[in-house]
Short mmCIF file of C-alpha atoms and ligand atoms in Angstrom, two decimals:
data_model
loop_
_atom_site.label_atom_id
_atom_site.label_comp_id
_atom_site.label_asym_id
_atom_site.label_seq_id
_atom_site.Cartn_x
_atom_site.Cartn_y
_atom_site.Cartn_z
CA MET A 148 6.68 -11.86 19.67
CA TYR A 149 5.49 -8.46 20.80
CA PRO A 150 3.89 -8.78 24.23
CA ASP A 151 1.26 -6.22 23.33
CA SER A 152 -0.74 -7.83 20.51
CA PRO A 153 -4.16 -8.62 21.92
CA GLY A 154 -6.81 -10.23 19.73
CA LYS A 155 -6.08 -12.04 16.49
CA LEU A 156 -2.77 -11.80 14.73
CA LEU A 157 -3.42 -10.50 11.23
CA PHE A 158 -1.38 -12.11 8.46
CA THR A 159 -3.22 -10.09 5.83
CA PRO A 160 -2.56 -7.34 3.29
CA GLY A 161 -4.07 -4.77 5.68
CA PRO A 162 -5.44 -3.52 7.92
CA LEU A 163 -2.68 -5.06 9.99
CA THR A 164 -1.79 -5.95 13.53
CA THR A 165 -0.89 -2.73 15.38
CA SER A 166 0.86 -2.12 18.69
CA ALA A 167 -1.02 -1.39 21.91
CA THR A 168 0.69 2.01 22.08
CA VAL A 169 -0.58 2.93 18.61
CA LYS A 170 -4.12 2.04 19.69
CA GLU A 171 -3.67 3.90 23.00
CA ALA A 172 -2.74 7.09 21.15
CA MET A 173 -6.41 7.27 20.08
CA LEU A 174 -7.70 7.56 23.65
CA ARG A 175 -8.27 11.29 23.55
CA ASP A 176 -10.61 13.69 21.81
CA LEU A 177 -9.34 16.69 19.91
CA GLY A 178 -11.19 19.16 17.71
CA SER A 179 -10.23 19.57 14.09
CA LEU A 180 -8.92 23.10 14.75
CA ASP A 181 -7.11 22.18 17.97
CA SER A 182 -3.50 23.33 17.85
CA ASP A 183 -2.25 19.92 19.10
CA PHE A 184 -4.04 18.24 16.24
CA LEU A 185 -2.78 20.73 13.65
CA ALA A 186 0.75 20.21 14.96
CA SER A 187 0.32 16.45 14.48
CA VAL A 188 -0.84 16.93 10.90
CA HIS A 189 2.10 19.19 10.16
CA SER A 190 4.57 16.82 11.77
CA ILE A 191 3.19 13.80 9.89
CA ARG A 192 3.42 15.56 6.53
CA THR A 193 7.02 16.57 7.20
CA ARG A 194 8.04 13.16 8.51
CA LEU A 195 6.50 11.24 5.60
CA LEU A 196 8.52 13.34 3.18
CA ALA A 197 11.68 12.67 5.19
CA LEU A 198 11.17 8.88 4.95
CA GLY A 199 12.17 8.76 1.31
CA SER A 200 15.57 9.13 -0.28
CA TYR A 201 14.61 12.20 -2.26
CA PRO A 202 14.97 15.91 -1.66
CA PRO A 203 11.86 16.76 0.37
CA GLU A 204 11.97 20.38 -0.80
CA ASP A 205 10.87 19.26 -4.28
CA TYR A 206 7.93 17.26 -2.96
CA GLU A 207 4.73 17.83 -1.04
CA CYS A 208 2.79 15.50 1.24
CA ILE A 209 -1.00 15.58 1.28
CA LEU A 210 -3.20 13.56 3.63
CA MET A 211 -6.59 12.42 2.35
CA GLN A 212 -9.50 10.85 4.21
CA GLY A 213 -10.62 7.34 3.30
CA SER A 214 -9.10 3.94 2.65
CA GLY A 215 -6.33 3.44 0.10
CA THR A 216 -8.74 3.17 -2.82
CA PHE A 217 -10.19 6.62 -2.03
CA VAL A 218 -6.70 8.07 -2.15
CA VAL A 219 -5.91 6.39 -5.47
CA GLU A 220 -9.22 7.75 -6.76
CA SER A 221 -8.27 11.19 -5.47
CA VAL A 222 -5.11 11.17 -7.58
CA ILE A 223 -6.64 9.62 -10.71
CA SER A 224 -9.68 11.92 -10.67
CA SER A 225 -7.68 15.06 -9.76
CA VAL A 226 -4.55 15.12 -11.84
CA ILE A 227 -5.42 14.02 -15.37
CA PRO A 228 -6.65 16.92 -17.51
CA ARG A 229 -9.78 16.59 -19.69
CA ASP A 230 -7.63 16.06 -22.79
CA GLY A 231 -5.21 13.71 -21.01
CA LYS A 232 -4.91 9.96 -21.43
CA LEU A 233 -3.89 7.41 -18.85
CA LEU A 234 -1.94 4.18 -19.43
CA VAL A 235 -2.38 1.66 -16.62
CA LEU A 236 0.03 -1.25 -16.26
CA VAL A 237 -1.96 -4.19 -14.91
CA ASN A 238 -0.71 -7.45 -13.43
CA GLY A 239 -3.25 -7.86 -10.67
CA ALA A 240 -6.49 -6.67 -9.10
CA TYR A 241 -5.15 -3.36 -7.78
CA GLY A 242 -3.91 -2.30 -11.22
CA ARG A 243 -7.29 -3.35 -12.62
CA ARG A 244 -8.95 -1.17 -9.96
CA ILE A 245 -6.97 1.88 -11.11
CA ALA A 246 -8.22 1.29 -14.66
CA GLN A 247 -11.77 0.91 -13.35
CA THR A 248 -11.44 4.20 -11.48
CA ALA A 249 -10.42 5.97 -14.68
CA ARG A 250 -13.42 4.46 -16.51
CA VAL A 251 -15.82 5.67 -13.83
CA HIS A 252 -14.51 9.21 -14.31
CA GLY A 253 -14.64 9.00 -18.08
CA ILE A 254 -10.88 9.39 -18.42
CA ALA A 255 -9.35 8.28 -21.72
CA LEU A 256 -7.58 5.03 -20.97
CA ASP A 257 -5.19 2.44 -22.30
CA VAL A 258 -4.42 -0.75 -20.38
CA LEU A 259 -1.33 -2.90 -20.80
CA GLU A 260 -1.94 -6.19 -19.04
CA VAL A 261 0.43 -9.09 -18.38
CA ALA A 262 -0.14 -12.32 -16.44
CA GLU A 263 -0.43 -12.00 -12.67
CA ASN A 264 2.81 -13.91 -12.14
CA ARG A 265 4.79 -11.70 -14.50
CA LYS A 266 6.57 -8.42 -13.91
CA PHE A 267 6.60 -5.57 -16.39
CA THR A 268 9.94 -5.23 -18.05
CA PRO A 269 10.98 -1.67 -18.88
CA GLU A 270 11.42 -2.86 -22.48
CA LEU A 271 7.80 -3.96 -22.73
CA VAL A 272 6.58 -0.65 -21.31
CA ALA A 273 8.85 1.32 -23.67
CA GLU A 274 7.68 -0.67 -26.68
CA HIS A 275 4.03 -0.22 -25.74
CA LEU A 276 4.43 3.51 -25.10
CA ALA A 277 6.12 3.90 -28.48
CA SER A 278 3.10 2.28 -30.17
CA LEU A 279 0.62 4.77 -28.64
CA THR A 280 -0.06 8.43 -29.04
CA GLY A 281 -1.41 10.92 -26.55
CA ILE A 282 -0.48 9.18 -23.28
CA THR A 283 0.00 11.89 -20.66
CA HIS A 284 0.00 9.78 -17.48
CA VAL A 285 1.16 6.26 -16.58
CA ALA A 286 0.09 4.38 -13.44
CA VAL A 287 1.53 1.20 -11.93
CA VAL A 288 1.26 -0.69 -8.64
CA HIS A 289 4.56 -1.20 -6.81
CA CYS A 290 3.79 -4.32 -4.76
CA GLU A 291 0.77 -5.93 -6.44
CA THR A 292 -0.79 -7.25 -3.26
CA THR A 293 -2.95 -9.59 -5.37
CA SER A 294 0.00 -11.97 -5.73
CA GLY A 295 2.86 -10.34 -3.81
CA ILE A 296 4.81 -9.49 -6.96
CA LEU A 297 7.09 -6.45 -6.82
CA ASN A 298 7.09 -4.34 -9.98
CA GLN A 299 10.27 -2.49 -10.97
CA VAL A 300 8.98 1.02 -10.44
CA GLU A 301 12.38 2.63 -10.85
CA GLU A 302 13.24 1.11 -14.24
CA ILE A 303 9.70 1.70 -15.50
CA GLY A 304 9.88 5.29 -14.22
CA VAL A 305 12.90 6.02 -16.37
CA VAL A 306 10.92 4.87 -19.43
CA VAL A 307 7.83 6.88 -18.44
CA HIS A 308 9.95 9.97 -17.88
CA GLY A 309 11.65 9.44 -21.24
CA ALA A 310 8.21 9.43 -22.86
CA GLY A 311 7.40 12.73 -21.14
CA ALA A 312 4.47 11.31 -19.14
CA VAL A 313 3.47 11.94 -15.53
CA TYR A 314 4.15 8.89 -13.34
CA ILE A 315 1.69 7.64 -10.69
CA VAL A 316 2.70 4.79 -8.37
CA ASP A 317 0.40 2.90 -6.00
CA ALA A 318 2.91 2.02 -3.28
CA MET A 319 0.16 1.22 -0.80
CA SER A 320 1.56 -2.03 0.51
CA SER A 321 5.28 -1.25 0.15
CA PHE A 322 5.90 2.32 1.32
CA GLY A 323 7.60 2.38 4.71
CA ALA A 324 9.24 -1.03 4.28
CA VAL A 325 10.66 -1.13 0.74
CA PRO A 326 12.97 1.82 0.05
CA ILE A 327 11.78 3.77 -3.00
CA ASP A 328 13.97 6.24 -4.84
CA MET A 329 11.24 8.75 -5.61
CA ALA A 330 13.38 11.21 -7.58
CA GLY A 331 15.48 8.53 -9.33
CA SER A 332 12.25 6.79 -10.36
CA HIS A 333 10.78 10.10 -11.58
CA ILE A 334 7.63 9.47 -9.55
CA ASP A 335 5.24 12.42 -9.63
CA PHE A 336 2.55 10.92 -7.39
CA LEU A 337 3.19 8.17 -4.86
CA ILE A 338 0.22 6.83 -2.93
CA SER A 339 0.10 4.88 0.33
CA SER A 340 -2.14 4.55 3.37
CA ALA A 341 -2.05 4.69 7.15
CA ASN A 342 -2.77 1.03 7.79
CA LYS A 343 -0.07 -0.73 5.80
CA CYS A 344 3.68 -0.76 6.47
CA ILE A 345 3.69 2.30 8.74
CA GLU A 346 1.48 0.17 11.02
CA GLY A 347 -1.21 2.74 11.80
CA VAL A 348 -4.96 2.13 11.89
CA PRO A 349 -7.24 2.65 8.85
CA GLY A 350 -8.89 5.98 8.03
CA PHE A 351 -6.70 7.98 5.70
CA GLY A 352 -4.00 7.76 3.08
CA PHE A 353 -1.29 10.06 1.85
CA ILE A 354 0.20 11.24 -1.39
CA LEU A 355 3.79 12.30 -1.95
CA ALA A 356 3.70 14.54 -4.98
CA SER A 357 6.22 16.52 -6.98
CA ARG A 358 5.34 20.19 -6.71
CA PRO A 359 5.12 20.79 -10.49
CA GLY A 360 2.87 17.72 -10.79
CA LEU A 361 0.62 19.03 -8.09
CA GLU A 362 0.47 22.54 -9.50
CA SER A 363 -0.53 21.20 -12.89
CA ALA A 364 -3.48 19.40 -11.24
CA LYS A 365 -5.22 22.66 -10.40
CA GLY A 366 -8.76 22.72 -11.78
CA ASN A 367 -8.67 19.12 -13.05
CA ALA A 368 -10.67 17.50 -10.24
CA ARG A 369 -13.81 15.58 -11.12
CA THR A 370 -15.05 15.39 -7.53
CA LEU A 371 -15.29 17.87 -4.69
CA SER A 372 -14.29 15.78 -1.69
CA LEU A 373 -11.34 14.01 -3.34
CA ASP A 374 -9.88 17.13 -4.98
CA LEU A 375 -6.16 16.66 -4.36
CA TYR A 376 -5.09 20.16 -5.32
CA ASP A 377 -7.70 21.74 -3.07
CA GLN A 378 -6.78 19.49 -0.17
CA TRP A 379 -3.15 20.52 -0.60
CA ALA A 380 -4.04 24.21 -0.87
CA SER A 381 -6.04 23.97 2.34
CA MET A 382 -3.27 22.18 4.21
CA GLU A 383 -0.76 24.74 3.00
CA ALA A 384 -2.97 27.71 3.87
CA ASN A 385 -3.87 26.81 7.45
CA GLY A 386 -3.05 23.15 8.04
CA HIS A 387 -6.71 22.16 7.87
CA PHE A 388 -8.43 19.25 6.24
CA ARG A 389 -11.32 20.65 4.22
CA PHE A 390 -13.83 18.25 5.78
CA THR A 391 -13.91 16.33 9.08
CA PRO A 392 -10.48 14.80 9.58
CA PRO A 393 -9.96 11.24 10.91
CA ILE A 394 -8.54 12.71 14.13
CA HIS A 395 -7.96 9.55 16.14
CA THR A 396 -6.40 7.78 13.17
CA ILE A 397 -4.01 10.71 12.74
CA LEU A 398 -3.01 10.56 16.41
CA ALA A 399 -2.40 6.83 16.10
CA PHE A 400 -0.38 7.39 12.94
CA GLU A 401 1.92 9.88 14.63
CA GLN A 402 2.68 7.26 17.28
CA ALA A 403 3.20 4.66 14.53
CA LEU A 404 5.80 6.97 12.96
CA ASN A 405 7.55 7.23 16.35
CA GLU A 406 7.66 3.45 16.49
CA LEU A 407 9.01 3.23 12.95
CA ASP A 408 11.86 5.55 14.03
CA GLU A 409 12.46 3.51 17.18
CA GLU A 410 12.72 0.36 15.11
CA GLY A 411 15.42 1.95 12.94
CA GLY A 412 13.44 3.30 10.01
CA VAL A 413 12.43 1.87 6.65
CA ARG A 414 15.39 -0.50 6.25
CA ALA A 415 15.01 -2.03 9.71
CA ARG A 416 11.29 -2.47 9.21
CA GLY A 417 11.86 -4.05 5.81
CA GLU A 418 14.39 -6.39 7.38
CA ARG A 419 11.91 -7.57 10.04
CA TYR A 420 9.33 -8.23 7.32
CA ARG A 421 11.94 -10.03 5.23
CA GLN A 422 12.75 -12.31 8.16
CA ASN A 423 9.01 -12.95 8.59
CA HIS A 424 8.76 -13.85 4.91
CA ILE A 425 11.80 -16.16 5.02
CA ALA A 426 10.47 -17.99 8.09
CA LEU A 427 7.04 -18.32 6.46
CA CYS A 428 8.29 -19.70 3.14
CA ARG A 429 10.70 -22.10 4.79
CA GLY A 430 7.94 -23.50 7.02
CA MET A 431 5.26 -23.62 4.33
CA LYS A 432 7.52 -25.38 1.84
CA GLU A 433 8.48 -27.89 4.52
CA ILE A 434 4.79 -28.61 5.08
CA GLY A 435 4.41 -29.13 1.36
CA PHE A 436 2.88 -25.88 0.10
CA GLU A 437 3.99 -24.35 -3.16
CA VAL A 438 4.70 -20.65 -3.56
CA TYR A 439 2.85 -19.19 -6.57
CA LEU A 440 5.50 -16.72 -7.71
CA ALA A 441 9.09 -17.27 -8.78
CA GLU A 442 11.46 -16.40 -5.92
CA GLU A 443 13.05 -13.47 -7.79
CA ASP A 444 9.66 -11.77 -8.40
CA GLN A 445 8.34 -12.23 -4.89
CA SER A 446 8.19 -9.40 -2.32
CA PHE A 447 8.48 -9.92 1.42
CA ILE A 448 5.11 -8.16 1.86
CA ILE A 449 2.65 -10.95 1.10
CA THR A 450 2.96 -14.46 -0.36
CA SER A 451 0.48 -16.50 -2.42
CA PHE A 452 0.40 -20.25 -1.84
CA ARG A 453 -1.29 -22.72 -4.18
CA TYR A 454 -4.08 -24.87 -2.78
CA PRO A 455 -2.71 -28.37 -2.25
CA SER A 456 -4.19 -30.98 -4.58
CA ASN A 457 -5.27 -33.08 -1.59
CA PRO A 458 -9.12 -33.19 -1.78
CA ALA A 459 -9.40 -32.97 2.01
CA PHE A 460 -8.13 -29.37 1.78
CA GLN A 461 -11.02 -26.90 1.75
CA PHE A 462 -9.89 -23.30 2.08
CA ALA A 463 -13.00 -22.10 3.96
CA ASP A 464 -12.49 -24.80 6.57
CA PHE A 465 -8.74 -24.13 6.80
CA TYR A 466 -9.43 -20.40 7.21
CA GLU A 467 -12.08 -20.92 9.92
CA ARG A 468 -9.92 -23.23 11.95
CA LEU A 469 -6.95 -20.86 11.83
CA TRP A 470 -9.22 -17.96 12.74
CA THR A 471 -10.47 -19.87 15.78
CA ALA A 472 -6.86 -20.52 16.75
CA GLY A 473 -6.22 -16.74 16.66
CA PHE A 474 -4.69 -16.26 13.22
CA ALA A 475 -6.20 -14.37 10.29
CA ILE A 476 -4.88 -15.32 6.86
CA TYR A 477 -6.36 -14.10 3.57
CA PRO A 478 -8.17 -15.60 0.58
CA GLY A 479 -6.59 -15.43 -2.86
CA LYS A 480 -7.45 -12.75 -5.39
CA LEU A 481 -5.86 -14.22 -8.51
CA SER A 482 -7.94 -14.55 -11.67
CA HIS A 483 -6.79 -17.96 -12.83
CA GLU A 484 -5.26 -19.82 -9.88
CA SER A 485 -6.58 -21.18 -6.60
CA CYS A 486 -4.29 -19.66 -4.01
CA PHE A 487 -4.52 -18.19 -0.54
CA ARG A 488 -2.35 -15.41 0.82
CA ILE A 489 -0.34 -14.86 3.96
CA GLY A 490 0.93 -11.37 4.71
CA THR A 491 4.13 -10.80 6.64
CA ILE A 492 3.70 -7.10 7.40
CA GLY A 493 2.31 -5.34 10.46
CA ARG A 494 3.32 -5.65 14.10
CA ILE A 495 4.40 -9.28 13.82
CA THR A 496 7.76 -11.00 14.13
CA SER A 497 9.21 -14.29 12.96
CA SER A 498 8.18 -15.94 16.26
CA ASP A 499 4.56 -15.01 15.42
CA VAL A 500 5.15 -16.63 12.03
CA GLU A 501 6.43 -19.77 13.78
CA ALA A 502 3.27 -19.77 15.94
CA LEU A 503 1.17 -19.53 12.77
CA LEU A 504 3.11 -22.41 11.19
CA ASP A 505 2.49 -24.55 14.30
CA ALA A 506 -1.22 -23.77 14.02
CA ILE A 507 -1.22 -24.60 10.29
CA ARG A 508 0.39 -28.00 10.94
CA LEU A 509 -2.16 -28.77 13.62
CA VAL A 510 -5.12 -27.62 11.55
CA LEU A 511 -4.00 -29.64 8.52
CA ARG A 512 -3.73 -32.71 10.71
CA GLU A 513 -7.25 -32.09 12.07
CA MET A 514 -8.54 -31.70 8.51
CA GLY A 515 -6.83 -34.88 7.41
CA VAL A 516 -4.42 -33.14 5.04
CA TYR A 517 -1.53 -33.57 7.40
CA TRP A 518 0.16 -35.75 4.78
CA VAL A 519 0.48 -32.87 2.31
CA SER A 520 4.17 -33.52 2.79
CA GLU A 521 5.52 -36.94 3.63
CA LYS A 522 8.53 -35.25 5.15
CA VAL A 523 6.39 -33.56 7.79
CA GLN A 524 4.47 -36.75 8.41
CA GLU A 525 7.69 -38.61 9.08
CA ALA A 526 9.08 -35.82 11.20
CA GLU A 527 6.05 -35.51 13.47
CA PRO A 528 4.12 -38.74 13.69
CA ALA A 529 0.65 -38.15 15.09
C1 PLP B 747 -4.39 -2.18 0.29
C2 PLP B 747 -4.15 -1.74 -1.09
C3 PLP B 747 -4.95 -0.74 -1.70
C4 PLP B 747 -6.08 -0.04 -1.01
O1 PLP B 747 -7.06 -0.87 -0.54
P1 PLP B 747 -8.17 -0.31 0.48
O2 PLP B 747 -8.94 -1.54 0.82
O3 PLP B 747 -8.96 0.71 -0.19
O4 PLP B 747 -7.40 0.25 1.65
C5 PLP B 747 -4.60 -0.30 -2.96
N1 PLP B 747 -3.57 -0.83 -3.62
C6 PLP B 747 -2.79 -1.80 -3.09
C7 PLP B 747 -1.63 -2.32 -3.86
C8 PLP B 747 -3.06 -2.29 -1.80
O5 PLP B 747 -2.28 -3.24 -1.27
#
């Protein structure tokens, strides 16, 4: 356990538990033209590019105000030309949100949807693309935080590239913990945000974009404030955000990047999350909970558990009791199944997961669903 996690521990899809030092980095005021602040912006853009296994000289990093959805909207509304057409691959709520964003902006759209517990195979995407005409852009979510499923962005990217389309990946909940081969996947626009696996606080997101992709976005924006090309041009010209930057969030993020380095980078962070996930699933299965996804499709980011059939289990009650005990879990977001979710990302370790499991056992006993699993009942008689 980290000694510096005051307040609740967040086992959610974000915003996440952050370190005290990340929060402390916000305890100063800087102006948006202050040279210290501009140096932080520059450093963050450079360091985000260096996190990936791709040649940074072919890519650009743009920071954009807002939560993750704003940044997805920035890309969708800025890069697709008036005569373009977007294909969105949907196996969860975040994919559905991308499609909704395109509809709001009047962008020509095709949606390929599969069940929320199924991954897209490259074959299915290839077959679907071959049946359509005029698709210029394809968007997919890497870790669909709705369920915790991890889509094969690299294999799909090869297909998208083969079809000559621009490739947009929402890697919100995976970037910084799951290594992504940006160039090998032919990703033109990768989107993530400050408050997910980099463990910063909410307030902005970022886009890693191929330079040709970005240049072709010029003049395509449908909004002023979310214009990706303009934001990039401004950052390139003088390092400025066009409108008030989330200064304190940026300062916190720079510290979060320092702490990512100290931990050993993306692989080490992913390994800590993987250990969290292993500890969680082992404990939950022992209690008697069922994991929604097949093991091979499941990420270590977030896990969906089915409601137990025991009628004494009421999620709202379960949630409240855990919250009172100091643990925030998350409701489900699946369309057809009653599940709840437990995230294993953020400034938490496997001993925090063990503490959560202890609390879950206790709460279930209080609720009278302690006998979800006979094994647990035998092991720990009340
Ligand atoms: C968190 C998340 C988002 C963005 O959600 P916001 O609430 O706007 O920050 C988008 N896509 C995925 C896959 C996410 O996990």
